[in-house]
Amino acid sequence: MKYLGRLNPQDPLFAYLRDDVYPQILPNDQVRNFRVFQFPASNEVFLYEETHSQQKVIGKFFQRPGKDPQNAWERAWNEWQNLHYLRNIGLNHKHFHIPQAFGFARHMNSLVVEEYCPGQSLSSVMSQSLAEHHEDLLYARLTDLAWFLAKLHNHTAGAETVHFHTQFPYFDKIVARLQRRHRITEAQMREVYGFRDQWQKSPCMWSDQAVLIHGDATPSNFLFAHPRTIIAIDFERMKRADRAYDLGMIAGEIKHHFLRNNHHGEQAEPFIGHFLWEYSTHFPDRQAAFAAITRRIPFYMGMTLLRIARNSWLDWRYSQILVHAALSVLRR
């Protein structure tokens, strides 16, 4: 993290933290000052540390310059409500941790203040596992993540079945951005939409119960602390959908990690298989659950690879590798 200095006492945020947030954390202590840190690769998420107690909180500003303020507030409100909801339904115990939300303020760029929960991200775990040839570390963390996602999904399953077509606007948005950035050809777009039409006609994509999904299951949004505690963050995109959405996103991210770091995407397969098999242990019929999930995973995994390929911080050549990998997965 980058240290930015101390928060100006004249800043409205200073009074908000002092009067509204920190009394929930330090009810009998006097707040003196705040150090401010910026998280890497983020212009909207900051850490605030009270100088005397060293108690820390996270401040997430959802309003970005030039963006719709109503949309920003809705995302902030979703984050606030979802954190409270997940803690209230029992997803917060010794092995799973959902950060506590301390406050939200629309007038301060749609700010949500949350508990600071340190841990090693899944991204870091994957990098460490690859660099140190420590496969058991990644297998263990994927087991824990599978446990958390199964708990979230199974605890919130309802009677309504999945409406698969609701994923199409986001799918279209991804493809449109790839096209604008000249990262997908017209021929590849025809292939992508041809495969999507085939998936749309598959009964398995409509058959499962809708559950609450994380909605942004990227490796940076899952942190691991000892002993065997998983911390899940960033719930602004949580919604009811197919459980395979979260699972396919994790699978796609694992594939991307191996493609980018050692150029051997096939080496991701044992880890993806392990993750899905461990997830399936949380069903009465493990074999049937695994078979049903793996039938649907390729669509969401392919969509995730396309999603990653659109990022401007990736060079054009690697984006093409991801597009080709996505097409390969989608045609299964």
C-alpha atoms as one frame of an Amber mdcrd trajectory, in Angstrom:
protein
   0.000   0.000   0.000   1.073   3.569  -0.640   1.161   5.963   2.323  -0.542
   9.235   1.424  -0.117  11.148   4.703  -2.566  12.173   7.417  -6.200  12.996
   6.891  -6.833  16.733   7.131  -8.979  17.472  10.231 -10.913  19.964   8.094
 -11.919  17.233   5.656 -15.574  16.201   6.226 -14.404  12.591   6.186 -12.366
  13.228   9.343 -15.477  14.193  11.303 -17.442  11.305   9.824 -14.836   8.752
  10.866 -14.406  10.331  14.286 -18.084  10.794  15.133 -19.886   8.002  13.270
 -17.494   5.167  12.515 -14.867   4.869  15.228 -17.301   5.024  18.188 -18.476
   1.596  16.928 -14.900   0.296  17.159 -13.418   2.275  20.069 -16.437   3.406
  22.123 -14.384   4.782  25.034 -11.261   6.004  23.274 -10.489   9.431  21.911
  -9.744   9.592  18.208  -6.647  11.685  17.529  -5.738  11.457  13.864  -5.818
   9.207  10.818  -3.120   7.905   8.524  -4.260   7.327   4.939  -3.050   4.550
   2.635  -4.044   3.780  -0.935  -4.422   0.206  -2.125  -2.427  -0.812  -5.203
  -4.121  -0.328  -8.574  -7.109   1.389  -7.026  -8.201   5.008  -7.016 -11.320
   4.340  -4.983 -10.298   2.137  -2.028  -8.310   3.486   0.916  -7.209   2.324
   4.338  -7.594   4.671   7.323  -5.607   3.993  10.492  -6.319   5.786  13.743
  -2.886   6.907  14.903  -3.158   6.109  18.627  -5.014   2.788  18.629  -3.791
   1.727  15.149  -7.300   0.441  14.452  -7.933   0.350  10.706 -10.974   0.610
   8.441 -11.501   0.469   4.697 -13.135   3.333   2.825 -14.626   2.508  -0.588
 -15.710   5.427  -2.762 -18.094   4.188  -5.441 -18.481   7.529  -7.224 -15.861
   7.951  -9.940 -15.221  11.119 -11.986 -17.532  11.356 -14.974 -19.681   8.393
 -13.909 -23.401   8.331 -13.134 -23.855   9.277  -9.441 -27.117   7.341  -9.176
 -25.422   4.173 -10.376 -22.597   4.747  -7.896 -25.033   5.113  -5.036 -26.910
   1.962  -6.023 -23.661  -0.011  -6.052 -22.698   1.391  -2.649 -26.128   0.588
  -1.263 -25.881  -2.960  -2.635 -22.524  -3.430  -0.933 -23.869  -2.104   2.382
 -27.017  -4.215   2.326 -25.307  -7.377   1.130 -22.661  -7.279   3.856 -25.343
  -6.949   6.509 -27.485  -9.655   4.939 -24.696 -12.226   4.720 -23.655 -11.658
   8.319 -27.270 -11.928   9.452 -27.939 -15.265   7.744 -25.061 -16.955   9.523
 -22.233 -16.833   6.990 -19.988 -15.292   9.615 -18.387 -17.914  11.832 -14.902
 -19.117  12.722 -14.012 -20.341   9.222 -15.876 -17.768   7.093 -15.673 -14.045
   7.631 -17.758 -11.279   6.079 -16.479  -7.757   6.862 -18.650  -5.619   9.070
 -20.049  -2.481   7.447 -19.667   0.541   9.735 -21.201   3.301   7.677 -22.202
   4.726   4.319 -22.431   8.296   3.111 -23.927   9.272  -0.214 -22.732  12.874
   0.106 -19.094  11.724   0.226 -18.836  10.141  -3.217 -21.046   7.215  -2.191
 -18.694   6.043   0.533 -18.970   2.716   2.348 -16.746   2.197   5.404 -15.972
  -1.421   6.259 -13.932  -3.541   8.614 -10.310  -4.055   7.599  -9.636  -7.791
   7.236  -6.014  -8.646   6.427  -5.254 -11.885   4.630  -3.435 -13.430   1.691
  -5.420 -13.104  -1.531  -6.061 -16.047  -3.805  -4.005 -14.165  -6.415  -1.040
 -14.159  -4.052  -1.586 -17.814  -3.172  -1.502 -18.786  -6.850   1.682 -16.794
  -7.438   3.372 -18.271  -4.376   2.293 -21.799  -5.279   3.710 -21.463  -8.782
   6.937 -19.729  -7.764   7.726 -22.155  -4.929   6.325 -25.283  -6.602   4.043
 -25.575  -3.581   0.994 -27.218  -5.147  -0.438 -28.342  -1.816  -0.876 -24.716
  -0.737  -3.106 -23.904  -3.707  -5.046 -27.157  -3.382  -5.735 -26.390   0.293
  -6.910 -22.837  -0.394  -9.163 -23.976  -3.237 -10.697 -26.517  -0.857 -11.501
 -23.702   1.580 -12.903 -21.487  -1.181 -15.089 -24.324  -2.462 -16.414 -24.781
   1.065 -17.306 -21.096   1.383 -19.023 -20.861  -2.014 -20.982 -24.069  -1.392
 -22.131 -22.635   1.943 -23.194 -19.356   0.312 -24.970 -21.034  -2.599 -26.692
 -23.851  -0.725 -27.788 -21.598   2.124 -29.562 -19.237  -0.279 -31.030 -21.650
  -2.851 -34.689 -21.011  -3.656 -37.457 -22.689  -5.586 -36.982 -20.563  -8.715
 -34.864 -22.011 -11.489 -32.051 -20.157 -13.265 -32.957 -17.591 -15.943 -29.898
 -18.198 -18.104 -30.664 -15.391 -20.570 -30.160 -12.743 -17.873 -26.394 -13.182
 -18.334 -26.540 -12.143 -21.986 -26.429  -8.325 -21.530 -23.180  -8.662 -19.594
 -21.861 -11.120 -22.180 -22.710  -8.602 -24.929 -20.997  -5.809 -22.992 -17.788
  -7.843 -22.752 -17.780  -8.661 -26.476 -18.553  -5.039 -27.399 -15.577  -3.796
 -25.410 -13.324  -6.398 -27.025 -14.519  -5.147 -30.405 -13.914  -1.482 -29.538
 -10.379  -2.328 -28.470  -9.759  -4.392 -31.614  -9.165  -7.544 -29.596 -11.674
  -9.738 -31.373 -12.273 -10.206 -35.094 -15.629 -10.331 -36.856 -15.106 -14.058
 -37.492 -14.376 -14.654 -33.813 -17.474 -12.700 -32.828 -19.596 -14.908 -35.057
 -18.050 -17.938 -33.382 -18.662 -16.541 -29.903 -22.330 -15.832 -30.584 -22.776
 -19.149 -32.354 -21.495 -20.938 -29.270 -23.694 -18.800 -27.030 -26.761 -19.792
 -29.054 -25.829 -23.441 -28.595 -25.497 -22.997 -24.844 -28.843 -21.182 -24.771
 -30.519 -24.242 -26.269 -28.985 -26.599 -23.724 -31.556 -27.626 -21.067 -28.846
 -27.943 -18.397 -28.289 -24.170 -18.416 -31.848 -23.582 -17.225 -32.331 -26.531
 -14.885 -30.682 -25.662 -11.556 -32.120 -23.596  -8.723 -31.081 -19.956  -8.617
 -28.849 -19.072  -5.666 -27.155 -15.975  -4.355 -23.792 -15.715  -6.060 -20.867
 -13.476  -5.180 -21.034 -12.064  -8.706 -17.401 -10.904  -8.877 -15.501 -14.038
  -7.871 -12.031 -12.828  -8.815  -8.939 -13.987  -6.879  -8.478 -10.563  -5.268
 -11.879 -10.839  -3.571 -11.031 -13.875  -1.444  -8.488 -13.606   1.355  -7.074
 -16.352   3.540  -6.085 -16.016   7.191  -4.951 -18.589   9.716  -6.202 -20.954
  10.881  -8.244 -21.876   7.790 -10.313 -18.706   7.715 -11.562 -17.358   4.402
 -12.560 -13.706   4.109 -14.845 -12.703   1.246 -15.007  -9.057   0.167 -16.636
  -6.857  -2.508 -20.291  -7.918  -2.630 -21.688  -5.040  -4.685 -22.506  -7.403
  -7.585 -24.150 -10.149  -5.541 -27.330 -11.420  -7.220 -29.471 -14.490  -7.810
 -28.129 -16.620 -10.655 -26.569 -19.957 -11.534 -24.045 -21.232  -8.969 -21.844
 -22.162 -11.941 -21.325 -18.423 -12.577 -19.064 -18.072  -9.515 -17.419 -21.443
 -10.090 -16.760 -20.725 -13.775 -15.250 -17.351 -12.922 -12.805 -18.960 -10.482
 -11.980 -21.647 -13.067 -11.344 -18.996 -15.735  -9.117 -16.998 -13.401  -7.044
 -20.091 -12.569  -6.675 -20.814 -16.293  -5.595 -17.213 -16.910  -3.028 -17.384
 -14.120  -1.278 -20.397 -15.653  -1.516 -19.050 -19.189   0.061 -15.765 -18.226
   2.724 -16.983 -15.826   4.058 -20.192 -17.342   2.314 -20.334 -20.752   0.853
 -23.760 -19.992  -2.873 -23.381 -19.522  -3.337 -27.143 -19.348  -1.521 -27.137
 -15.988  -4.549 -25.374 -14.515  -6.794 -28.383 -15.129  -5.905 -30.414 -11.994
  -6.553 -27.374  -9.801  -9.848 -26.552 -11.505 -10.937 -30.170 -11.209  -9.969
 -30.268  -7.540 -11.895 -27.059  -6.833 -15.079 -28.348  -8.492 -14.763 -31.793
  -6.880 -14.349 -30.242  -3.437 -17.366 -28.010  -4.069 -19.368 -31.108  -4.947
 -18.622 -32.715  -1.571 -21.229 -30.416  -0.058 -24.105 -32.203  -1.831 -25.812
 -35.489  -0.931 -24.747 -37.040  -4.248 -21.240 -35.830  -4.959 -20.916 -37.536
  -8.339 -24.229 -36.176  -9.644 -23.431 -32.655  -8.419 -19.996 -32.733 -10.051
 -21.458 -33.949 -13.350 -24.176 -31.273 -13.371 -21.782 -28.455 -12.517 -19.080
 -29.441 -14.993 -21.633 -29.497 -17.808 -22.356 -25.805 -17.244 -18.930 -24.505
 -16.225 -17.501 -24.008 -19.773 -19.894 -21.180 -20.643 -19.036 -19.123 -17.563
 -15.353 -19.998 -17.802 -15.261 -18.869 -21.433 -17.079 -15.654 -20.553 -14.507
 -15.006 -17.820 -11.574 -15.461 -20.208 -13.202 -12.969 -22.595 -13.775 -10.611
 -19.659 -10.090 -10.726 -18.752  -9.021 -10.280 -22.395 -10.773  -6.898 -22.616
  -8.494  -5.306 -19.982  -6.371  -2.515 -21.436  -3.434  -3.303 -19.118  -2.899
  -6.594 -20.954  -0.915  -6.455 -24.179  -2.658  -7.266 -27.451  -0.774 -10.535
 -28.010  -1.806 -12.006 -24.669  -5.395 -10.853 -25.148  -5.448 -12.970 -28.312
  -4.268 -15.990 -26.343  -7.181 -15.468 -23.959  -9.709 -15.056 -26.785  -8.512
 -18.284 -28.388  -8.668 -20.058 -25.021 -12.220 -18.757 -24.506 -13.331 -20.033
 -27.910 -11.806 -23.424 -27.142 -13.685 -23.650 -23.854 -17.006 -22.384 -25.251
 -17.079 -24.957 -28.037 -16.980 -27.910 -25.612
